[in-house]
Phi, psi and omega in degrees: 000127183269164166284112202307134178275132184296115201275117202254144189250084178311120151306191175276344146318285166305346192255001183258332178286340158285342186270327125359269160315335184282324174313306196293318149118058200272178214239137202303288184328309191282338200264310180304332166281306164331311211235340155085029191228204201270158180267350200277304193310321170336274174333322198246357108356303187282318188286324177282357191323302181293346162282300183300294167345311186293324183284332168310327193268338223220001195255118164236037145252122150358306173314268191328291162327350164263351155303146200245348181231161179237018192292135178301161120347105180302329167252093178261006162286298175317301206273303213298285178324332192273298202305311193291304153338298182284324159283318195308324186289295184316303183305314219265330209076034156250152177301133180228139174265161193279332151347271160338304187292320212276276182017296202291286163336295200293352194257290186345281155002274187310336182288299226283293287202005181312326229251310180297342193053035163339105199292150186278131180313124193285028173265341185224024133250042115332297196283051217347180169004296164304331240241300191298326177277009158273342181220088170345099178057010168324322173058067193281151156282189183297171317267041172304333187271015158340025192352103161244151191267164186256140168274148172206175204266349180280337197232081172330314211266022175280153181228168209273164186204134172213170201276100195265036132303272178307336178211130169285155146274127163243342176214155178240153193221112163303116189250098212034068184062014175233117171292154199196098174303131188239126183280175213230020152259180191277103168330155155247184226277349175285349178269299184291005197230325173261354189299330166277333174262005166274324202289332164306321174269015179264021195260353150297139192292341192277338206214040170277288184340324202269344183285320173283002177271302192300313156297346167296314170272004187279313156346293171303341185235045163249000000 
């Protein structure tokens, strides 16, 4: 009887060193025993060759490489802009706060979004109140004008509250004796591309709530 193979996920790292071995012309069969994966995966690894390649040229962290998915950006007009915003300030040597970026995002968003009103991605209508009293009369849509309250280290027992009209839930997770609901989408690559530089700047009791979606996801994607 054979024994069921155990499902191994490659990263994005690993799938540019298979892509490698086939150049080389090593046999699909010996490399799929290798990586401990399917020889089918082999194949369709080989068939994205031009999906990876691209994202491997657009990845300048370690990090990104060690990703296990290739899902586009929901706003991919968005994710370009930010990012491209965030090398040209890095190239100069000026300091970008994790604010800013969100700052940045949210006026990029009204620009890109003029005409459709386009809802603003819920990682940054999320990022509670404080985020919102910097930008004066924006006039964010649903459901940003949600009110959500902050866990902070002074009122444990406010917990984060969003309009659950409007956003799915898949799982709740206890936060000092307080359930505290966590949404089931996925950050896109503009949340993975800044997570080290928001986290320096969550470190205020105002911006806890928004500092434990981020360690939550750095968890997740180990």
């Amino acid at each position: 009887m054979s024994v069921k193979r155990k499902h191994t996920t490659v990263t994005i790292e690993q799938k540019s060193e298979i892509l490698q071995h086939l150049d080389r012309g090593k046999k699909a069969s010996r490399i799929a025993q290798e990586y401990n994966t399917g020889i089918a995966t082999v194949s369709d690894i080989k068939k994205a060759r031009p999906a990876i390649e691209k994202l491997i040229s657009l990845s300048d962290t370690a990090n990104a490489l060690k990703r296990k998915s290739m899902k586009p950006a929901k706003d991919e007009q968005l994710d370009q802009a930010v990012f491209l915003w965030f090398s040209q300030q890095r190239e100069k040597g000026i300091p970008v706060s994790g604010l800013k970026i969100l700052e940045k995002a949210a006026s990029f968003h009204e620009r890109l979004h003029t005409e459709n009103r386009k809802r603003l991605p819920s990682y940054l209508c999320r990022s509670a109140s404080s985020f919102r009293s910097i930008l004066p009369g924006m006039g964010l849509p649903t459901p940003c004008h949600t009110h959500s309250s902050l866990i902070s280290r002074d009122h444990p027992q406010r917990c984060l509250t969003t309009d659950s009209k409007t956003t799915d839930f898949s799982r709740t997770i206890t936060d000092r004796g307080r359930r505290v609901q966590r949404p089931k989408t996925v950050p896109s690559r503009l949340r993975n591309k800044v997570v080290e530089a928001l986290l320096p700047e969550l470190e205020e009791p105002n911006h806890h709530d928004l500092l434990l979606e981020l360690q939550d996801y750095r968890l997740n994607q180990k």
